[in-house]
Coordinates of C-alpha atoms and ligand atoms in Angstrom, one line a residue:
X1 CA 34.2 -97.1 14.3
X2 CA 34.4 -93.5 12.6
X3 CA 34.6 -90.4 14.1
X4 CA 31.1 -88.5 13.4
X5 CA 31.8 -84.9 13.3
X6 CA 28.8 -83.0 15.4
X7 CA 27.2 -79.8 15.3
X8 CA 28.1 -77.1 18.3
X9 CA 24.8 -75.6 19.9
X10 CA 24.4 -73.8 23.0
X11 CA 27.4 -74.1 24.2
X12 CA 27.8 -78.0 23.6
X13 CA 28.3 -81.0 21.1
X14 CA 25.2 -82.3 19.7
X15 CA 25.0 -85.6 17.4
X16 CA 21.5 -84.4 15.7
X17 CA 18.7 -86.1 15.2
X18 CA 18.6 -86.9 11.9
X19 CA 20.3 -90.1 10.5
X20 CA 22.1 -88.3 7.6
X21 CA 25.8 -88.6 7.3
X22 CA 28.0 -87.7 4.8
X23 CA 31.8 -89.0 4.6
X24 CA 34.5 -87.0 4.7
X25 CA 38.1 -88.7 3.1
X26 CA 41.6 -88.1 3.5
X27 CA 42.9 -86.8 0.4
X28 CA 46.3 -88.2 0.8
X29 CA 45.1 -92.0 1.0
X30 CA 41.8 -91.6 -0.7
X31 CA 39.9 -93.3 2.5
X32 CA 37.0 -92.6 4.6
X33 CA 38.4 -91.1 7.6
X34 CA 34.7 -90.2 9.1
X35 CA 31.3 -88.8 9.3
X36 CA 29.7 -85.7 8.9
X37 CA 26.5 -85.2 10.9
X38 CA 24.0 -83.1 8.2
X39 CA 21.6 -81.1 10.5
X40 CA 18.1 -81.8 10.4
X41 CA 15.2 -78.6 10.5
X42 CA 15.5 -79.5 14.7
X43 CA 19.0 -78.9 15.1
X44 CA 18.4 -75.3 13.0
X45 CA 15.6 -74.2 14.7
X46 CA 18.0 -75.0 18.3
X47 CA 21.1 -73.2 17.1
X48 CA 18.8 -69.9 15.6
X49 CA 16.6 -70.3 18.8
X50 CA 19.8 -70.3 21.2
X51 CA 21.3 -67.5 19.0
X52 CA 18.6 -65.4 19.8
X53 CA 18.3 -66.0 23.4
X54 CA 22.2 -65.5 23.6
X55 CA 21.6 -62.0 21.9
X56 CA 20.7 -59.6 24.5
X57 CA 23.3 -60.5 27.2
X58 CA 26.2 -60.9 24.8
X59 CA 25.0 -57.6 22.3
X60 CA 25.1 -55.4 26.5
X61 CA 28.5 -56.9 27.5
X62 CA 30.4 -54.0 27.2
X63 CA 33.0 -54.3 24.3
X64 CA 36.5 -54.4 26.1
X65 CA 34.8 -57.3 27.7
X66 CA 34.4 -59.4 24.6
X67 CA 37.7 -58.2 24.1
X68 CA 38.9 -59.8 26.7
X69 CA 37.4 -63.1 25.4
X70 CA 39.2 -62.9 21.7
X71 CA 42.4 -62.0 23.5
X72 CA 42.1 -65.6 25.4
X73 CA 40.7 -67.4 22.3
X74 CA 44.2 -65.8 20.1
X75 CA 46.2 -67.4 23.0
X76 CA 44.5 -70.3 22.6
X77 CA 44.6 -70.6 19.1
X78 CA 48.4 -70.5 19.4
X79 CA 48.9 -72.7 21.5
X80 CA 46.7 -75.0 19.3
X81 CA 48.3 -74.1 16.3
X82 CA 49.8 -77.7 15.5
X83 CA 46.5 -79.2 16.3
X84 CA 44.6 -77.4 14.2
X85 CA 47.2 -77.4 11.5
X86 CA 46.7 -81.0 11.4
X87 CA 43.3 -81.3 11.3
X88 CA 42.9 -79.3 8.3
X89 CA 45.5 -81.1 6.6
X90 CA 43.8 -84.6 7.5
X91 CA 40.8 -83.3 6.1
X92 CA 41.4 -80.4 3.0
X93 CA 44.9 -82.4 2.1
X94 CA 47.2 -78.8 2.0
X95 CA 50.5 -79.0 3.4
X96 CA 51.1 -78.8 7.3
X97 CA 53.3 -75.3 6.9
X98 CA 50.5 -73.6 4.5
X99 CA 47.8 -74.8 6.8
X100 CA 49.7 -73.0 10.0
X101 CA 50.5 -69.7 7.3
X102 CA 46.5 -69.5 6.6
X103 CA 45.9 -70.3 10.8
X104 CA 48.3 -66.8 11.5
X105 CA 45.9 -64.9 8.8
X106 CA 43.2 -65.7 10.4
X107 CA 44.9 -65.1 14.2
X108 CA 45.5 -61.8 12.7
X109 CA 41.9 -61.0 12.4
X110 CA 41.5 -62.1 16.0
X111 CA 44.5 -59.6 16.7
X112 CA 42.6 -56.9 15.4
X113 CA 39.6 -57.3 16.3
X114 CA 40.6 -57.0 19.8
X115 CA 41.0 -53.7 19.3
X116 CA 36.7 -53.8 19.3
X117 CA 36.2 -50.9 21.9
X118 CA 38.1 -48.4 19.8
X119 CA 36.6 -49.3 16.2
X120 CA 32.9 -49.2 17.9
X121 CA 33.4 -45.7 19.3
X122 CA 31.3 -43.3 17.5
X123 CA 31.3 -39.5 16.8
X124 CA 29.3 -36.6 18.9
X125 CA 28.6 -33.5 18.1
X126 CA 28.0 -30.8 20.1
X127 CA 25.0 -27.9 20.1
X128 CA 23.6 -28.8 16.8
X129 CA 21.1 -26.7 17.7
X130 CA 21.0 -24.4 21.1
X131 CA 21.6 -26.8 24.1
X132 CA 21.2 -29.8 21.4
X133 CA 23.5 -32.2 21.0
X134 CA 23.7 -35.2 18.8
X135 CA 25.8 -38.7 18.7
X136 CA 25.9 -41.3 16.7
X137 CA 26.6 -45.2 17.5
X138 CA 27.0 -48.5 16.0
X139 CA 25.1 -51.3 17.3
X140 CA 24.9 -54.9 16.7
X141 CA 22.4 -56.4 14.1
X142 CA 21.1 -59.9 15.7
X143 CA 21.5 -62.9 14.9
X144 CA 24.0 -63.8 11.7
X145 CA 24.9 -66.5 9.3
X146 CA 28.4 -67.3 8.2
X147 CA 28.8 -69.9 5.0
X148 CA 32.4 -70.9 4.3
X149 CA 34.1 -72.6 1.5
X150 CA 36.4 -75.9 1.8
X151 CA 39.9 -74.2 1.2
X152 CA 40.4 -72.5 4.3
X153 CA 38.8 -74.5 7.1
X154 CA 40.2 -72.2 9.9
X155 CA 40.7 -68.5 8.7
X156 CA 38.2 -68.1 6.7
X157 CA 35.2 -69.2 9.5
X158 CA 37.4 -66.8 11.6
X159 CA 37.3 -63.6 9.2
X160 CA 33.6 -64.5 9.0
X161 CA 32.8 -64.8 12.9
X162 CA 35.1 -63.1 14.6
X163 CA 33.9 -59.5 13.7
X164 CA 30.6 -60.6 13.7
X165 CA 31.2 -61.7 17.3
X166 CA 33.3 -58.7 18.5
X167 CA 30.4 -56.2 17.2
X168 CA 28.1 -57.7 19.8
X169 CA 26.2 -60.7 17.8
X170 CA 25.5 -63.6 17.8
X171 CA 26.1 -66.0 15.0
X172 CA 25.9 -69.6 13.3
X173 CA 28.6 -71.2 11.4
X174 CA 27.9 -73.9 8.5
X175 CA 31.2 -74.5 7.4
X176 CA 31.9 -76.6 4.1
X177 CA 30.7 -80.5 4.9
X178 CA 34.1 -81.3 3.7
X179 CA 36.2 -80.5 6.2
X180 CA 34.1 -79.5 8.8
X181 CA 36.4 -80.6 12.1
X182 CA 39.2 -77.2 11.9
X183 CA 35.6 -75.3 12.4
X184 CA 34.5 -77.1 14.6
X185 CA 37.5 -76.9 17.1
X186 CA 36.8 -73.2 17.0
X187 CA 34.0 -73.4 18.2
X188 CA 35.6 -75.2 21.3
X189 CA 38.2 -73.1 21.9
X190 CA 36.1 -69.7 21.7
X191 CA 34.1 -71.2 24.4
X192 CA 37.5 -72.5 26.4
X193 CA 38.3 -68.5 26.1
X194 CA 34.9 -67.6 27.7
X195 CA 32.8 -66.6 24.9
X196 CA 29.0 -67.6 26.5
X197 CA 26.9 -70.5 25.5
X198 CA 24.5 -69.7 22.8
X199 CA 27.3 -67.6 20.8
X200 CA 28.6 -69.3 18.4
X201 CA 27.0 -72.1 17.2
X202 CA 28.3 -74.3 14.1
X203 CA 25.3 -76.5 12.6
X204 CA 27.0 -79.1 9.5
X205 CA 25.1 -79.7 6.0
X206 CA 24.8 -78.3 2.8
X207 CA 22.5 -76.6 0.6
X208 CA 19.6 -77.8 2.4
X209 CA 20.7 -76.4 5.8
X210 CA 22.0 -73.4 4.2
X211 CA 18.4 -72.6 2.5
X212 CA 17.0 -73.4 6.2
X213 CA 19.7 -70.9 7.4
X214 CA 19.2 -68.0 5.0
X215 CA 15.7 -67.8 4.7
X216 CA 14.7 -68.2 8.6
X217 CA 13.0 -65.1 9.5
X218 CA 14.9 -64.8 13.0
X219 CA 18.2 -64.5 11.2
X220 CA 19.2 -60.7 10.6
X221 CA 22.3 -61.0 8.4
X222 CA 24.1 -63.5 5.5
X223 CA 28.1 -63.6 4.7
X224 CA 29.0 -66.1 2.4
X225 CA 32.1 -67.1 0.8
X226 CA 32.2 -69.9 -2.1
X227 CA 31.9 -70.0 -5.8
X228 CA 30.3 -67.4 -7.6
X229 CA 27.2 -69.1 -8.8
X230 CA 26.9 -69.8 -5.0
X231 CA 27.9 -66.5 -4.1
X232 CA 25.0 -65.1 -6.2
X233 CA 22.7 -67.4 -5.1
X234 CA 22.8 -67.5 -1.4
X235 CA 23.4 -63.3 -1.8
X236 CA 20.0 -63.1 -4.5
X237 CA 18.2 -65.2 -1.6
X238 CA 19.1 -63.8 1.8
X239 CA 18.5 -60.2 0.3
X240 CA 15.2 -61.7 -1.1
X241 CA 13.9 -62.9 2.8
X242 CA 15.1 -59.2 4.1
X243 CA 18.5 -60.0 5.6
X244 CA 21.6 -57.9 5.0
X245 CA 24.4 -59.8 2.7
X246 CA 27.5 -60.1 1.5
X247 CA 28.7 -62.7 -0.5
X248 CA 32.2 -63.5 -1.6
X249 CA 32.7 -65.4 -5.1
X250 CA 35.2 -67.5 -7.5
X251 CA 38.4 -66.0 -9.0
X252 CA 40.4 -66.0 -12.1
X253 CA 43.5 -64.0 -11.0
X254 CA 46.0 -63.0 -14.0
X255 CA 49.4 -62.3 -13.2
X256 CA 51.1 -59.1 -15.7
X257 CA 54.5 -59.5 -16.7
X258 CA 56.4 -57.1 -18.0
X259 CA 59.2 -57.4 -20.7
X260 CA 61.4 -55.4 -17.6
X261 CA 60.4 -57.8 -14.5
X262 CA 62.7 -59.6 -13.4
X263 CA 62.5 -63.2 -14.8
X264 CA 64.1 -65.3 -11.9
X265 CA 62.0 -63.7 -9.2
X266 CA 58.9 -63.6 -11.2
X267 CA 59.1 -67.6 -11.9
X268 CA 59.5 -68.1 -8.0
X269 CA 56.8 -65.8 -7.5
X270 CA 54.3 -67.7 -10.0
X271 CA 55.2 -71.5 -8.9
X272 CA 54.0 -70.8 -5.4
X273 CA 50.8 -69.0 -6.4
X274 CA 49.7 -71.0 -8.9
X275 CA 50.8 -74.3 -7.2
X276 CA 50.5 -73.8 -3.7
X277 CA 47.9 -75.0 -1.8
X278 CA 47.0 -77.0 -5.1
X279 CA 46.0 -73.8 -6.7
X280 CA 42.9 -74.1 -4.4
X281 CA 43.0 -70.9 -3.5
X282 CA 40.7 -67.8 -4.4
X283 CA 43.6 -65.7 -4.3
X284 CA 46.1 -68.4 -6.2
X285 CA 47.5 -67.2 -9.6
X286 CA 46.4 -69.2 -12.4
X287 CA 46.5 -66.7 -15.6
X288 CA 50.3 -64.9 -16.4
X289 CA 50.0 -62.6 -19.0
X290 CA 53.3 -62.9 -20.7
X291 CA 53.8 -58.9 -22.4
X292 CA 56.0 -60.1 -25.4
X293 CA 56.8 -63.4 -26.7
X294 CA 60.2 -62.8 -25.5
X295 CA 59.2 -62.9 -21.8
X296 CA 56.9 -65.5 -22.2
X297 CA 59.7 -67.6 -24.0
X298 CA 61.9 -66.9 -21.1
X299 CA 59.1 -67.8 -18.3
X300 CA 57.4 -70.7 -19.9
X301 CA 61.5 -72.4 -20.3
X302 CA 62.1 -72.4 -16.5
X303 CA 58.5 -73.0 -14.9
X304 CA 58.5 -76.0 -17.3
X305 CA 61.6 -77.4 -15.8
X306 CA 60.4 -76.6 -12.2
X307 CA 56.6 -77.8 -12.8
X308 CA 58.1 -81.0 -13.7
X309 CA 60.3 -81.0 -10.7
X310 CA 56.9 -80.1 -7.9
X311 CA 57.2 -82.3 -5.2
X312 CA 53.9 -83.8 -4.4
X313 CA 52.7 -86.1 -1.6
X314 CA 50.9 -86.1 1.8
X315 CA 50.2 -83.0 3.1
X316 CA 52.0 -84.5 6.7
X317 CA 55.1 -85.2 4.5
X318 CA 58.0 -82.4 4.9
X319 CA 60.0 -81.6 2.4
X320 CA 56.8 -81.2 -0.5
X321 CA 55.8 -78.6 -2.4
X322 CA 52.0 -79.7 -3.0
X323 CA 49.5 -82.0 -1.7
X324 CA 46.8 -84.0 -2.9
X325 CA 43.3 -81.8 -4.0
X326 CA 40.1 -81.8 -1.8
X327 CA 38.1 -84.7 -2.8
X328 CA 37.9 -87.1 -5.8
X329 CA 35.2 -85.3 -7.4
X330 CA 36.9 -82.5 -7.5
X331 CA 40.4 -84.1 -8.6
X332 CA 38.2 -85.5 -11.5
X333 CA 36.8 -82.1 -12.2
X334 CA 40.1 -80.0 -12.4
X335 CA 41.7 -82.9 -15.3
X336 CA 38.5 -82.7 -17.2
X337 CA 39.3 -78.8 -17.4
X338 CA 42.8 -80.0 -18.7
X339 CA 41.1 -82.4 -21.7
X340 CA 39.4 -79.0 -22.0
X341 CA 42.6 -77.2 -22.8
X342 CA 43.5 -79.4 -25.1
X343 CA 40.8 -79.9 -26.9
X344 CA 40.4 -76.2 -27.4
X345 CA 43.8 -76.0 -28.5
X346 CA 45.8 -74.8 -25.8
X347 CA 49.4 -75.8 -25.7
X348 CA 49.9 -78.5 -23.0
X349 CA 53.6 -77.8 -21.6
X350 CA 53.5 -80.1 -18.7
X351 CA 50.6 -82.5 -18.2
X352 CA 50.4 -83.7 -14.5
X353 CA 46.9 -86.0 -15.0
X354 CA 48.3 -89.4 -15.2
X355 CA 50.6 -88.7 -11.6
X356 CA 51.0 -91.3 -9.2
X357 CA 52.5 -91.2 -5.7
X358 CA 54.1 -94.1 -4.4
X359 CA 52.2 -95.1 -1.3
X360 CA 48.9 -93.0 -1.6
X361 CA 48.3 -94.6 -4.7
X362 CA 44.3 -94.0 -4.3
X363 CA 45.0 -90.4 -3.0
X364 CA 43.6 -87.2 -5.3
X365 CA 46.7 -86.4 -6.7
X366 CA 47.5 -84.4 -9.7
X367 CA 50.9 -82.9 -10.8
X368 CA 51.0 -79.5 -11.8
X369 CA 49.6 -78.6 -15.2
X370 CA 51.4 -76.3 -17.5
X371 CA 49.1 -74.7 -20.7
X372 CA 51.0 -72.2 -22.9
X373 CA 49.5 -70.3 -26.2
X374 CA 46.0 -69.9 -24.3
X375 CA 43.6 -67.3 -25.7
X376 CA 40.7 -65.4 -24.1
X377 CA 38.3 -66.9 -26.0
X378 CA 39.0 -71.0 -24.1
X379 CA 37.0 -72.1 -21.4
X380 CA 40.3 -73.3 -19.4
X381 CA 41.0 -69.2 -19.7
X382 CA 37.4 -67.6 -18.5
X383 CA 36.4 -70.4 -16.2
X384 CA 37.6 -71.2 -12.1
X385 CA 39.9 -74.2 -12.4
X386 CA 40.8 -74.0 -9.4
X387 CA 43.9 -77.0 -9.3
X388 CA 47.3 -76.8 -10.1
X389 CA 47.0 -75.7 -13.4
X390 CA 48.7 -72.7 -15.1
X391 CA 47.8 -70.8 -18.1
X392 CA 50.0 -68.3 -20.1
X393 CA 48.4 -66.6 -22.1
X394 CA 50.7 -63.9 -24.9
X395 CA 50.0 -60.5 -25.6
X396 CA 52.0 -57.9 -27.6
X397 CA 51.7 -54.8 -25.0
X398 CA 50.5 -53.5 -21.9
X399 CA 47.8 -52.2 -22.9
X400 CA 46.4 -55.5 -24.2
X401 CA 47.3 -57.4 -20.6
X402 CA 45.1 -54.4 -18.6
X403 CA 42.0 -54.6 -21.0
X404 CA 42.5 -58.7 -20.7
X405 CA 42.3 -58.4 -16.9
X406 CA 39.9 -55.8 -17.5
X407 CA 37.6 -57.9 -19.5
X408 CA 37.5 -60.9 -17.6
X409 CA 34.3 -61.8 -15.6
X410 CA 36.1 -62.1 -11.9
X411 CA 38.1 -59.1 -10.3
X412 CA 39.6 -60.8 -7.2
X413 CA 42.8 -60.4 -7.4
X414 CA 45.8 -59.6 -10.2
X415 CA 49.5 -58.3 -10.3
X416 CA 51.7 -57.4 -11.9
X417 CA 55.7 -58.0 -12.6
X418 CA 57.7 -55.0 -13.1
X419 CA 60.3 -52.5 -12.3
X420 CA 58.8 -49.4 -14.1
X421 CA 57.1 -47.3 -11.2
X422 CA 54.6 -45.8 -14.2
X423 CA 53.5 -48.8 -15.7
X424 CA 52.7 -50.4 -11.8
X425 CA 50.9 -47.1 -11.0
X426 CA 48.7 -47.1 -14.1
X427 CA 47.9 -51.2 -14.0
X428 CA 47.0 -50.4 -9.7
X429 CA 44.7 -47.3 -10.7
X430 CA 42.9 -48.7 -14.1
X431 CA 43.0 -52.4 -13.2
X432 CA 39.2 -52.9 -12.5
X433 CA 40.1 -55.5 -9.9
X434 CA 39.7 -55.8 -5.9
X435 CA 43.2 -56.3 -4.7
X436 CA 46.2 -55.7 -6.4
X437 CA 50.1 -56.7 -6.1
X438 CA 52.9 -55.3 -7.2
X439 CA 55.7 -57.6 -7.7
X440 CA 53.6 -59.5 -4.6
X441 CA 51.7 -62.9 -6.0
X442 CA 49.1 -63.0 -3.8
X443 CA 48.2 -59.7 -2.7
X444 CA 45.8 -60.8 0.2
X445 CA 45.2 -57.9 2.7
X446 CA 46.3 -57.9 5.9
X447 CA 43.1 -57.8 8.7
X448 CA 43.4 -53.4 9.3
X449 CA 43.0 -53.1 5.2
X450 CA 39.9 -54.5 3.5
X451 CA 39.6 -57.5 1.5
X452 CA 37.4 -58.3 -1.2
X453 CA 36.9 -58.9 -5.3
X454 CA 35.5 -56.6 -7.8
X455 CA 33.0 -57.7 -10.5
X456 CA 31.7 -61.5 -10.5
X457 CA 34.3 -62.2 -7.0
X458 CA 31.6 -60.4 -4.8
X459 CA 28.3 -59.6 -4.2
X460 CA 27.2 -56.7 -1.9
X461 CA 29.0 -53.0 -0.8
X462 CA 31.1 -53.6 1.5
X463 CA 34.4 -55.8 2.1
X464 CA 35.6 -57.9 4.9
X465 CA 38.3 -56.9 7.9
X466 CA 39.4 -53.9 9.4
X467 CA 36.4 -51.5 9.4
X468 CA 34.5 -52.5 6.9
X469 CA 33.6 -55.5 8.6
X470 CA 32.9 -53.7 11.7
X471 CA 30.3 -51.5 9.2
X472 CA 29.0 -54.8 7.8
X473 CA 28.3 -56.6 11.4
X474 CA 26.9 -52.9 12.5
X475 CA 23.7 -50.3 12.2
X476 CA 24.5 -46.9 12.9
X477 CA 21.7 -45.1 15.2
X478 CA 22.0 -41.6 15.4
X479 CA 20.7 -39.9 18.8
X480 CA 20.0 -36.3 19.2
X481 CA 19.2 -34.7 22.8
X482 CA 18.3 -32.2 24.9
X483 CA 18.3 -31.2 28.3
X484 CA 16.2 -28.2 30.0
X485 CA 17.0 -26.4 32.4
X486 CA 13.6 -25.2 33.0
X487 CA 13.3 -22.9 30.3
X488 CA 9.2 -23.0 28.9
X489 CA 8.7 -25.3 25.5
X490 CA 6.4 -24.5 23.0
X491 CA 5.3 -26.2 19.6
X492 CA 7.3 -25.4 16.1
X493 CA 5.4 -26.2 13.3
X494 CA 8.0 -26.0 10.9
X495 CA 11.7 -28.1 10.6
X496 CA 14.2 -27.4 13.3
X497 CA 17.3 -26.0 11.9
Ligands
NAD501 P1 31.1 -74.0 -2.9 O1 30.4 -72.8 -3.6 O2 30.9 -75.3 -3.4 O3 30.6 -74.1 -1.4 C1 30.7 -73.0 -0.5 C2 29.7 -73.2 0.7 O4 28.3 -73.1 0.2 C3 29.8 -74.5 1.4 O5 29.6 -74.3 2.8 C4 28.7 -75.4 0.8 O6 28.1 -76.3 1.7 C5 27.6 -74.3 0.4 N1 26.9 -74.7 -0.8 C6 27.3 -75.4 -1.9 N2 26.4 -75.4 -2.8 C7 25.4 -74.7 -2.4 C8 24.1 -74.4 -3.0 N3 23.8 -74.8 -4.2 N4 23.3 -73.6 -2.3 C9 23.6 -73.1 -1.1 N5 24.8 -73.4 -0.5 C10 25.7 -74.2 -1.1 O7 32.6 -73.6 -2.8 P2 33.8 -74.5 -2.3 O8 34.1 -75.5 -3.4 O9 33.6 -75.0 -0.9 O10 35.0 -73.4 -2.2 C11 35.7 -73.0 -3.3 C12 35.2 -71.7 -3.9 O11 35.2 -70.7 -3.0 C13 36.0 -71.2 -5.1 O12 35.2 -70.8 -6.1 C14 36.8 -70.1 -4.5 O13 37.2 -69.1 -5.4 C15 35.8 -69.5 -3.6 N6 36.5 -68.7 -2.5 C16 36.4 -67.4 -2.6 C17 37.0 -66.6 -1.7 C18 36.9 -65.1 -1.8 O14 37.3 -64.4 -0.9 N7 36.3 -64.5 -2.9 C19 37.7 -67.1 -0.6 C20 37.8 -68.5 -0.5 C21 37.1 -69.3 -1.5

């Protein structure tokens, strides 16, 4: 018999009373390794209903309270860490070590977000007028929606929940139907650290339960991360019913280098972006932008050699550099983008479609994909691959690589490759993109600095972590007050001031 992977509501497991269930595989062996319970309109309508009850109690526990309970729940998640580690490499396919690296981001959020008491406080101000004083707070919205993507099944439902949570709100998770159980477990160990019943509730499905999630009149607020059509989709119809939103979108990162960079670091750099994790990774590197044929000569040499030489297997497997991508669907999708390339002329340098690995001979392998002499105007260049595929694309100067990032539909992330100080000061101030490296790959914030794409990569104001998420999760009330002391009142007609 399979495991069937329930939703979390009020505090408990709940199998749902609808008989859809979806499988969910293990991408190393290609096999059905269980279920997925879909919610039906019943199991919504609990989770939003026991949101809302949950609201008033858990929005008046005073703040270094629900401290209290993400300081247990970050203890708890590292004591965990191995378990949860392996559940989101049973189910997403990544490697064991980059599914504990993601597990830390995400404990990072929790890390500061236990700080809640001090990023809640807000300002006063006294005699703003004789014996008038005036203050100004942030409270917690209601009820919230989280949506997450498949390619970080632990810290991205965190980054999504936990500030939510922390501000004094309650929420509901619908993690991606594809590997649902990391999520899941989250749920259980936030209510092993003493968060109350009612929550944090985690309700399976897809776009059906996410259209009965975003459009339900008791829910207050929508964050979303996925691709962009998604993105714009769940963002255009959550603003539509009157909720607040922020949505998060695809990415087509480029990476700049620089006829100065240094060659050996930048080819390290590049392998482990563009390849790790699959390349399924928002914040992966699939573009460089060689400046010179010179340094693209002397890049595309070595990363040919070393693309050759990935080692790819099991996720569970030590020793490897890559594992197997999400599902077959998505395995199929990613070579069809490679047929692409060629067809559109693209120089295939290293063509990993036809890999096999001894063993897993039905898991959804690919080897990494090399494309040299791309050009802005192919659809392996513009569009989200999102595999283990890696375009170099030449230009003749820097000014040609900024307007290329520049032009390009998503501004997630970019960086660049240099040792000029000038050069990496005018790319980080004209670059119209979110978050930027220098001589860093993957320039992902760390939880006290914002995080979020420019352009097509987001959809809303206002980014995630450190106190922006706290403004997101927030409404500011401002109070202004007086106090007699038995003086007589009498009516103004016109504005105080
Ligand atoms: P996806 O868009 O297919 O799904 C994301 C979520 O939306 C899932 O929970 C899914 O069930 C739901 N969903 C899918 N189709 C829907 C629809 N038509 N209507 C409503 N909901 C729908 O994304 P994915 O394949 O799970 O994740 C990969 C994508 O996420 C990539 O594009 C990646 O760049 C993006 N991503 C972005 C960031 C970021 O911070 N910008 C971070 C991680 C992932």
């Amino acid at each position: 018999m399979t495991t069937i992977v329930h939703h979390f509501i009020n505090g408990q497991g709940v199998a749902g009373k609808n008989n859809h269930l979806s499988p969910l595989y293990n991408p190393a062996t290609g096999a059905v390794a269980g279920q997925v319970a879909f919610a039906s309109t019943t199991e919504i309508e609990e989770a939003i209903k026991s949101a809302k009850n949950a609201f008033r109690a858990w929005s008046l526990t005073p703040s270094i309270k629900r401290a209290r309970v993400l300081f247990k729940f970050k203890e708890l998640l590292e004591q965990n860490i191995e378990k949860l580690a392996e559940l989101v490499t049973k189910e997403h396919g990544k490697l064991l070590e980059d599914a504990k690296g993601s597990i830390l981001r995400g404990i990072e959020l929790v890390e500061f977000m236990c700080g809640i008491p001090n990023l809640l406080k807000g300002s006063y101000s006294e005699n703003v007028g004789t014996d008038v004083d005036s203050y100004t707070v942030r409270q917690p919205l209601g009820v919230c929606v989280g949506i997450t993507p498949f390619n970080f099944p632990v810290m991205v439902p965190i980054w999504l929940m936990i500030p939510a949570i922390a501000c004094g709100n309650t929420f509901i998770l619908k993690p991606s139907e594809k590997d649902p159980s990391a999520p899941l477990f989250l749920a259980e160990l936030l209510h092993q650290a003493g968060l109350p019943a009612g929550v944090l509730n985690v309700i399976h499905g897809d776009k059906t339960a996410v259209d009965l999630l975003i459009k339900h009149p008791d829910v207050v607020a929508v964050n979303a991360i996925g691709s962009t059509p998604v993105a714009e989709y769940i963002y255009k119809t959550a603003v539509m019913h009157g909720k607040r939103a922020q949505t998060f979108g695809g990415a087509k990162n480029h990476g700049v280098v620089m006829p100065d960079a240094e060659i050996d670091r930048v080819v390290e750099a590049v392998l482990g972006a563009a390849y790790g994790s699959a390349g399924e990774r928002c914040m992966a590197l699939p573009v460089v932008v060689a400046v010179g044929d010179k340094v693209a000569d002397a890049l595309v040499k070595p990363l040919k050699k070393r693309v050759e030489a990935l080692k790819i297997g099991p996720g569970h497997m030590s020793g490897m550099d890559m594992g197997p991508l999400v599902t077959r669907e998505h395995l199929e999708r990613v070579k069809s983008y490679v047929d692409l390339g060629v067809k559109e002329g693209a120089n295939l340098i290293v063509d990993g479609r036809g890999l096999k690995v001894s063993g897993y001979e039905n898991g959804f392998f690919m080897g990494g994909c090399l494309f040299d002499h791309v050009t802005s105007e192919m659809r392996i260049y513009r569009e989200e691959v999102f595999g283990p595929v890696l375009c170099v694309v030449r230009v003749k100067d820097f000014e040609s690589a900024l307007r290329l990032v520049n032009e390009h539909e998503y501004g997630n992330g970019t960086a660049i490759f240099t040792q000029d100080g000038n050069i990496a000061r005018r790319f980080t101030h004209e670059v119209q993109v979110g978050m930027v490296g220098v001589n860093v790959p993957i320039p992902v914030p760390v939880a006290y600095h914002s995080f979020g794409g420019w352009k097509h990569s987001v959809f809303g104001d206002v980014g995630l972590h450190a106190e922006q998420g706290v403004q997101f999760y927030t409404k500011l009330k401002t109070v202004t007050e007086r106090w007699f002391a038995g003086e007589k009142s009498e009516a103004h007609y016109f504005m105080p001031s």
